[in-house]
Tab-separated table of C-alpha atoms and ligand atoms in Angstrom:
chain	number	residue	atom	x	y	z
A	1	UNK	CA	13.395	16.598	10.096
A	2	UNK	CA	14.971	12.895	11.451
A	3	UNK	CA	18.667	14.235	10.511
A	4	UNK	CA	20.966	13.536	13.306
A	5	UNK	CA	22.566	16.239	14.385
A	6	UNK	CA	25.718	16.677	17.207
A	7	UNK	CA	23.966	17.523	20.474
A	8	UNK	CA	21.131	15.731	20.075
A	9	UNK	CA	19.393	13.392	22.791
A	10	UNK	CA	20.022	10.160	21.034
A	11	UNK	CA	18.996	7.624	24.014
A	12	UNK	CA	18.486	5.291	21.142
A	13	UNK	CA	21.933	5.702	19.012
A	14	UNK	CA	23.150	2.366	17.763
A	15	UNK	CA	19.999	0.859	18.576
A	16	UNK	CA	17.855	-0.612	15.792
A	17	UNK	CA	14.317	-1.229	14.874
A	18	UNK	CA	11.441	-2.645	12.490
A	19	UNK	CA	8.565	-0.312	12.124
A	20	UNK	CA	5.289	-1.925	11.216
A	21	UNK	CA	2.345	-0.746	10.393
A	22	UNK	CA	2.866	2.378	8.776
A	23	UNK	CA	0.202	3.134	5.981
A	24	UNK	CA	0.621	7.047	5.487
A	25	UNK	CA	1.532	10.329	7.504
A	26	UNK	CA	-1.252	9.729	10.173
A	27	UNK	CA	-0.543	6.259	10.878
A	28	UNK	CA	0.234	5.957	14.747
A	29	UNK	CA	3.117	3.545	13.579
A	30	UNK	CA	4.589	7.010	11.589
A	31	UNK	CA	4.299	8.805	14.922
A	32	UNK	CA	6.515	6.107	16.794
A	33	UNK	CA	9.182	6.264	13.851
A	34	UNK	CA	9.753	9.352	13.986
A	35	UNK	CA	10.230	9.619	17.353
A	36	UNK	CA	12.486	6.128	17.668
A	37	UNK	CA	14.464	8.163	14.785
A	38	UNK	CA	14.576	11.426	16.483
A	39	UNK	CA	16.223	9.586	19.404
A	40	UNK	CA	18.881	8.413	17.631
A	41	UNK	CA	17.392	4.769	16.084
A	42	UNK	CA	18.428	2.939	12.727
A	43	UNK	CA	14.953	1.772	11.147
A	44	UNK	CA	13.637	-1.177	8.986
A	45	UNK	CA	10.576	-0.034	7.444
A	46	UNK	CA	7.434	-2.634	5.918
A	47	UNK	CA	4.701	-2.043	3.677
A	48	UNK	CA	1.263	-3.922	3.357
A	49	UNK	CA	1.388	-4.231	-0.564
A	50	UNK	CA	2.881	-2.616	-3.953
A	51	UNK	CA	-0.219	0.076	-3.679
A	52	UNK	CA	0.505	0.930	-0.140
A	53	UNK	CA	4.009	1.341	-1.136
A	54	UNK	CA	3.787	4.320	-3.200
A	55	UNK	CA	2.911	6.024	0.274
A	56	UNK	CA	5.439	4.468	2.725
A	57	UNK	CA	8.476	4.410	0.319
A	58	UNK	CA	8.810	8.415	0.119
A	59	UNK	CA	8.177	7.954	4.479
A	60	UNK	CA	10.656	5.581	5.288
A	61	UNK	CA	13.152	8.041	2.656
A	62	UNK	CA	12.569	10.575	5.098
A	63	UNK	CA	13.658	8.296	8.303
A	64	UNK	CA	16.710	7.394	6.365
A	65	UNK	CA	15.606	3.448	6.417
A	66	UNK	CA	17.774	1.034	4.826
A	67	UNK	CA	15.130	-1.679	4.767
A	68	UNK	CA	12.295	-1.263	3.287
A	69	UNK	CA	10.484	-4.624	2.901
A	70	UNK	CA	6.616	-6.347	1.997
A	71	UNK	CA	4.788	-7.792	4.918
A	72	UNK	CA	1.473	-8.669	4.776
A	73	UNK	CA	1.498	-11.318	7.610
A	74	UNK	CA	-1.573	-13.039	5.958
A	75	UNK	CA	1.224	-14.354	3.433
A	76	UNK	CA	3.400	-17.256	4.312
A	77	UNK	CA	6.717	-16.217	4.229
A	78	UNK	CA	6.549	-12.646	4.298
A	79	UNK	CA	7.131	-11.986	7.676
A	80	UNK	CA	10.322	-14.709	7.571
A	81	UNK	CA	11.583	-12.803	4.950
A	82	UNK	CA	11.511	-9.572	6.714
A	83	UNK	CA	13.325	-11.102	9.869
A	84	UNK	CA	15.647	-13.117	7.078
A	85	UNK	CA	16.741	-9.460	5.791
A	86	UNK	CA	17.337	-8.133	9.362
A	87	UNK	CA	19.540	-10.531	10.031
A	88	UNK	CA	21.773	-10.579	6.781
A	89	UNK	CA	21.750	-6.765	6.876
A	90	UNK	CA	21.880	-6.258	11.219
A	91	UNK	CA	22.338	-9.484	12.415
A	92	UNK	CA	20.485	-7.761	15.772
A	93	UNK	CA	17.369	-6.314	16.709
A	94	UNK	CA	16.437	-3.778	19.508
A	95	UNK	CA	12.965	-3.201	19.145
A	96	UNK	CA	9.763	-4.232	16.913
A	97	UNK	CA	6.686	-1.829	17.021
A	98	UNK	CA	3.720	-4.112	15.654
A	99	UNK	CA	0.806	-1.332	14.910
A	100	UNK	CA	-1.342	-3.842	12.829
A	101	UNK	CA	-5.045	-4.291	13.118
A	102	UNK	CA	-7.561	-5.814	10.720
A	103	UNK	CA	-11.327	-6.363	10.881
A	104	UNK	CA	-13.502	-7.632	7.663
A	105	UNK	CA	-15.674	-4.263	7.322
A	106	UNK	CA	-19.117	-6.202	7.850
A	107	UNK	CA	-18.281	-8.249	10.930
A	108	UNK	CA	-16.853	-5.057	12.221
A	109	UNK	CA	-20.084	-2.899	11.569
A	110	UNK	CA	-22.333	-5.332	13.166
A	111	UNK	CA	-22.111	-7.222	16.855
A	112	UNK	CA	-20.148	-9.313	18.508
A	113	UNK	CA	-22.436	-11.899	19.079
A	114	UNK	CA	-23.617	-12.024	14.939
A	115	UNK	CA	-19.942	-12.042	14.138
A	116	UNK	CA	-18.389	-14.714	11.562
A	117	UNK	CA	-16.491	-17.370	12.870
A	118	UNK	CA	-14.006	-16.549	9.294
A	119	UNK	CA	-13.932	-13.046	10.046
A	120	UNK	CA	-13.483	-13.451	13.524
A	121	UNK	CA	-9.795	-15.772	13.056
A	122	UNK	CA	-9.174	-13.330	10.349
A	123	UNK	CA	-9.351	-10.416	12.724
A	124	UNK	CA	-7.483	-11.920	15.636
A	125	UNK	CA	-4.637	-13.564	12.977
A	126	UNK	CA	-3.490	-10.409	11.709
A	127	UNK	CA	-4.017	-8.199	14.812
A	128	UNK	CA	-3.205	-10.720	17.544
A	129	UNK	CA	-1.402	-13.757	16.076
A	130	UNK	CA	0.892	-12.328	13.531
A	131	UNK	CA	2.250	-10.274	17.088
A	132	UNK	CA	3.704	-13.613	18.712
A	133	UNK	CA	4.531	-14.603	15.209
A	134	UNK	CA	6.842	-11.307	15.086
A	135	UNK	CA	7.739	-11.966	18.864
A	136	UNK	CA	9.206	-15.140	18.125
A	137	UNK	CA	10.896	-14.491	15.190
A	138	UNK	CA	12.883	-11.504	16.653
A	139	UNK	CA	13.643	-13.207	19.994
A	140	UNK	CA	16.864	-14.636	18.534
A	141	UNK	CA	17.755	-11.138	17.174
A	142	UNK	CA	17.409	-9.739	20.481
A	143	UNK	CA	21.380	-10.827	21.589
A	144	UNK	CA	21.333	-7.761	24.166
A	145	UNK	CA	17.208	-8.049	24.957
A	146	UNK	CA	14.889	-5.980	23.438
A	147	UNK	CA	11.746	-4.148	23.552
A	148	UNK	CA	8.621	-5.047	21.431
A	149	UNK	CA	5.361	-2.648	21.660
A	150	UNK	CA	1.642	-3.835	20.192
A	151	UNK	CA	-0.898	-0.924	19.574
A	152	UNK	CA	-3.883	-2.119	21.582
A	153	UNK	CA	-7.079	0.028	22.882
A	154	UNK	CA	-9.499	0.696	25.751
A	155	UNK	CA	-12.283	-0.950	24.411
A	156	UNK	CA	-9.922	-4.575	25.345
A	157	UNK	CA	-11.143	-3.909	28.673
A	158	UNK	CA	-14.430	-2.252	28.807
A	159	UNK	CA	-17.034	-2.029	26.211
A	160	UNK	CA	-16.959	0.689	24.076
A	161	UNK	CA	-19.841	1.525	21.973
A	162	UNK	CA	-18.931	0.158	17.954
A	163	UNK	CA	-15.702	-1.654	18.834
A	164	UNK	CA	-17.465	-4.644	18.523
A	165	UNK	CA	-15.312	-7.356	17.819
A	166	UNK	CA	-11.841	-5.891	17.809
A	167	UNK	CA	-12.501	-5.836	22.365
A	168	UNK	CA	-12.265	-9.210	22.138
A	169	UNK	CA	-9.147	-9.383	19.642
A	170	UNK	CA	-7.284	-6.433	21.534
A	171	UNK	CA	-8.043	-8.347	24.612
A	172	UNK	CA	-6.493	-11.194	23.392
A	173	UNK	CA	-3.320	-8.619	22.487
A	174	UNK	CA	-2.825	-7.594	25.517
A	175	UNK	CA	-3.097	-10.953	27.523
A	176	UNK	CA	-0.418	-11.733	25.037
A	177	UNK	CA	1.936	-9.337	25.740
A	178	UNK	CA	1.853	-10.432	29.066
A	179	UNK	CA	2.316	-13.811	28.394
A	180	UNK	CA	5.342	-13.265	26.006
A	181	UNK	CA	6.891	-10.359	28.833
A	182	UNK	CA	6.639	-13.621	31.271
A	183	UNK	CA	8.066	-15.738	28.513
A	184	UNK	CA	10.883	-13.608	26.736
A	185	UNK	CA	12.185	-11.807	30.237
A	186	UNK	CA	14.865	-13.623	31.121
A	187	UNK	CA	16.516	-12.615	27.931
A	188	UNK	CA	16.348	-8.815	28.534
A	189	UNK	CA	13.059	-8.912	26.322
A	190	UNK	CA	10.614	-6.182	27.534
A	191	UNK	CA	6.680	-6.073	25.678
A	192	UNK	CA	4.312	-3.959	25.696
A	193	UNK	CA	0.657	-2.938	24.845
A	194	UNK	CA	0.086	0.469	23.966
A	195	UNK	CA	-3.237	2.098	24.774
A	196	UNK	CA	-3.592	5.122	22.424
A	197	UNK	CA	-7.027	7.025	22.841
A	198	UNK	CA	-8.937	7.562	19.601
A	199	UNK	CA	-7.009	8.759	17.003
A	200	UNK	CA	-8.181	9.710	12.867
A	201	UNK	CA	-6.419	7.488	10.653
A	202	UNK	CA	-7.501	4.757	7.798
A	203	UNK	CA	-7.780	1.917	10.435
A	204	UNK	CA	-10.317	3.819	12.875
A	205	UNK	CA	-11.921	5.265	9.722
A	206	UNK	CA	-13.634	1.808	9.681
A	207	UNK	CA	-15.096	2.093	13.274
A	208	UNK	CA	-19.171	3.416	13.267
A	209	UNK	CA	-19.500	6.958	14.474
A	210	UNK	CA	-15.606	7.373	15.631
A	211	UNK	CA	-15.890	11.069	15.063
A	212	UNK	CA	-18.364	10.864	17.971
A	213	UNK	CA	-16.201	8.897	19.944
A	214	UNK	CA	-12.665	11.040	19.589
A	215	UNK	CA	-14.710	14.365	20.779
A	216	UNK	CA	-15.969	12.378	23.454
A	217	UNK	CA	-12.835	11.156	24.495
A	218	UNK	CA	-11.423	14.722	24.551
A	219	UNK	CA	-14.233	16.226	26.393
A	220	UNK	CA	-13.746	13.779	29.210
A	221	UNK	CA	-9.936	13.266	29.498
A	222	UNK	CA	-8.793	14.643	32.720
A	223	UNK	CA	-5.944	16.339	29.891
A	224	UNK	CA	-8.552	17.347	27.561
A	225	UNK	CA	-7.517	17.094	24.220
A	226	UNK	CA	-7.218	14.731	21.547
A	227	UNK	CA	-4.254	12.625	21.218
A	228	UNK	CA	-1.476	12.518	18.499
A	229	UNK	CA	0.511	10.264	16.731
A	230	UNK	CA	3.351	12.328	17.933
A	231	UNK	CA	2.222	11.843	21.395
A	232	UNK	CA	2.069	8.568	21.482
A	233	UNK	CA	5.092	7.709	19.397
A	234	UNK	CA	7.356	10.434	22.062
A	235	UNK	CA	5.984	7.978	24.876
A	236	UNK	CA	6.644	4.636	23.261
A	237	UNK	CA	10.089	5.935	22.368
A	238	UNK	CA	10.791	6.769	26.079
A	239	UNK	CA	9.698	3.340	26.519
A	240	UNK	CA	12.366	1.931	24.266
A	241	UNK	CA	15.436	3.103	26.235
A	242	UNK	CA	17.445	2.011	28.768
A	243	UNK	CA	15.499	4.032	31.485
A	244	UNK	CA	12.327	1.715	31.532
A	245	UNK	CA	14.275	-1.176	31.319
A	246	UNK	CA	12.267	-2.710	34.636
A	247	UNK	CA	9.340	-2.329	32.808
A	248	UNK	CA	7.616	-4.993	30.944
A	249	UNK	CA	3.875	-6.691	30.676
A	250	UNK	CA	2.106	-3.640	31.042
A	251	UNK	CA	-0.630	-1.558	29.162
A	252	UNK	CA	0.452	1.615	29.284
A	253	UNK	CA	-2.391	4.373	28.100
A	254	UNK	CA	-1.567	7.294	26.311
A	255	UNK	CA	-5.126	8.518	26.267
A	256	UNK	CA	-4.842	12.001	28.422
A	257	UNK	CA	-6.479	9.660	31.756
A	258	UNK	CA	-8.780	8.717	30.100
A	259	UNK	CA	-8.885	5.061	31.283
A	260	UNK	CA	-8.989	6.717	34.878
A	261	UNK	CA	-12.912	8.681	34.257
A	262	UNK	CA	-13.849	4.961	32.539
B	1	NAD	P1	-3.456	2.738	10.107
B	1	NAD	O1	-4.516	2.388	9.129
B	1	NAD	O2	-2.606	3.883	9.796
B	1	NAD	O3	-2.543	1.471	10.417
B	1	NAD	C1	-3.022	0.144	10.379
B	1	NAD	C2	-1.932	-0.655	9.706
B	1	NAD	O4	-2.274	-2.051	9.717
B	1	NAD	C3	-1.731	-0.244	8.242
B	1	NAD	O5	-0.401	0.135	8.026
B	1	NAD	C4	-2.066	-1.506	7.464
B	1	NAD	O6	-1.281	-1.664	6.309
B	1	NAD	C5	-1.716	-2.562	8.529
B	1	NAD	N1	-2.280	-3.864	8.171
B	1	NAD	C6	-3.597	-4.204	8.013
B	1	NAD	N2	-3.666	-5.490	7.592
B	1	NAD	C7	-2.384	-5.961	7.506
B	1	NAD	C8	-1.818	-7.193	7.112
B	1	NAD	N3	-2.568	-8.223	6.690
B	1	NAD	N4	-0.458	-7.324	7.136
B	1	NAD	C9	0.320	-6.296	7.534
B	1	NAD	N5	-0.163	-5.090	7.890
B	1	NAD	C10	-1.507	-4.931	7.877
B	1	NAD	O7	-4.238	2.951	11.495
B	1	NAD	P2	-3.698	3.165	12.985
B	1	NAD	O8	-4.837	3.740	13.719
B	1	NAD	O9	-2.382	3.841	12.976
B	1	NAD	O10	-3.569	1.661	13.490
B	1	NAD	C11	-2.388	1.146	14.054
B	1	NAD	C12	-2.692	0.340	15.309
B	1	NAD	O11	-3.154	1.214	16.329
B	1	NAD	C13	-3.770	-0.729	15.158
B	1	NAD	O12	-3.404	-1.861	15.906
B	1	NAD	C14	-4.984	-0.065	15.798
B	1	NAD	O13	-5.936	-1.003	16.267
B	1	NAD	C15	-4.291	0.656	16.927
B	1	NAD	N6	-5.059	1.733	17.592
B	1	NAD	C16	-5.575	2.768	16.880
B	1	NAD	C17	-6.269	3.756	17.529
B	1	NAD	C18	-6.854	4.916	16.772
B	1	NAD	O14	-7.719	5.603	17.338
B	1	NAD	N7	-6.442	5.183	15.548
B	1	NAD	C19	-6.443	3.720	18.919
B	1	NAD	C20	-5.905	2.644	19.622
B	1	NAD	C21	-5.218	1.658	18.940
């Protein structure tokens, strides 16, 4: 499937990139490797923990990777390592897609205004924090600039029913990337927010009623159907190469319009 073959658009040849975030086949962060490996991309892959390993190695096998590394950002030093290995084995960086989001289950389930102050920093340091952590540490990587993409969603900027705290935290994402786009642009460095609509996978499996919510979505997207991981990792690839490289800060929705009906 990800062989490279002679004729093949490979906007992305030579280029290379860490994938995180992948957890199994539906995993928006599988989505986006395929695609970044379809257009021609060399991938480091990372896995949460030995468990979650069983599933990724067998993935990043199948995009070829030649790094496949731990990296649960909650543990010092695993993220260093990861950027340590990158540079011994690249000593360069293209991209980073960060597709990481974390919510303890009960502070998640219930609202904003009940939430705990421990589950709240725990939410925002792995989905928010460990982003800039990432940014920083693959600024010096990015000799020739860069592109790095967070996974955010709608509910950072209106209030969707059982998002609950993760509207504040993705808020707090995407105010980031525009931050770091203002910080890292003079280098080439381009960032980005993604805005997938709903999509099944294990992370939204935690959200209340999200069954509800992706029919919903569909019904009233001006493109009305549900989007895919392959849909949104085709975009973010485009988003990669050299043709969008004028585009930075942004929160770009791959949600059918979505956004547009509110
Ligand atoms: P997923 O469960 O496949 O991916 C979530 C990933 O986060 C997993 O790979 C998991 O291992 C990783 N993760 C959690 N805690 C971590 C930690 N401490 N250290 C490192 N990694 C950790 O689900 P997904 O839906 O593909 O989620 C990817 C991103 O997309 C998330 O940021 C999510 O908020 C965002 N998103 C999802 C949807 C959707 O409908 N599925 C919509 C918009 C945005």
């Amino acid at each position: 499937m990800t062989k490279i073959t002679p004729g093949m658009m490979t906007p992305l040849a030579f280029k290379k990139g860490l994938i995180m975030g992948i957890a199994n086949d539906s995993s928006i962060a599988w989505g986006c490797a395929c695609a970044f490996r379809r257009f021609g991309a060399e991938l480091a892959v990372t896995y949460l923990n030995e468990k979650s390993k069983n599933y990724v190695e067998p993935l990043a096998e199948r995009l070829g990777s030649e790094l496949l590394l731990p990296c649960d950002v909650r543990e010092e030093g695993q993220l260093e390592a990861v950027f340590d290995a990158i540079k011994n084995r690249w000593g360069e960086l293209d991209f980073v897609l960060h597709s990481i989001a974390f919510a303890p289950r009960e502070d998640l389930h219930g609202r904003l205004t009940d939430s705990s102050r421990a589950g709240f920093m725990e939410a925002m340091d792995i989905s928010c924090h460990s982003l800039i952590r990432t940014a920083r540490m693959a600024e010096p990587l990015m000799k020739n600039g860069g592109s790095i993409f967070a996974m955010s969603y709608y509910g950072a900027e209106k209030v969707v029913e059982h998002y609950n705290l993760m509207g504040p935290v993705k808020a707090a994402l995407e105010a980031s990337v525009r931050y770091m786009a203002y910080e890292l642009g003079g280098k080439g460095i381009r960032v980005h927010a993604i805005s997938p609509g709903p999509i099944r996978t294990r992370a939204a499996s935690g959200i209340d009623r999200f069954d509800e919510l992706m029919e919903n979505a569909a019904s009233r997207a001006p493109i009305q159907r549900q989007v895919s991981i392959e849909d949104v990792g085709q975009a973010t690839a485009l988003l990669a190469t050299d043709a969008a490289k004028l585009m930075t800060g942004d929160t770009l929705y791959i949600d059918g319009g979505l956004h547009v009906v509110g």
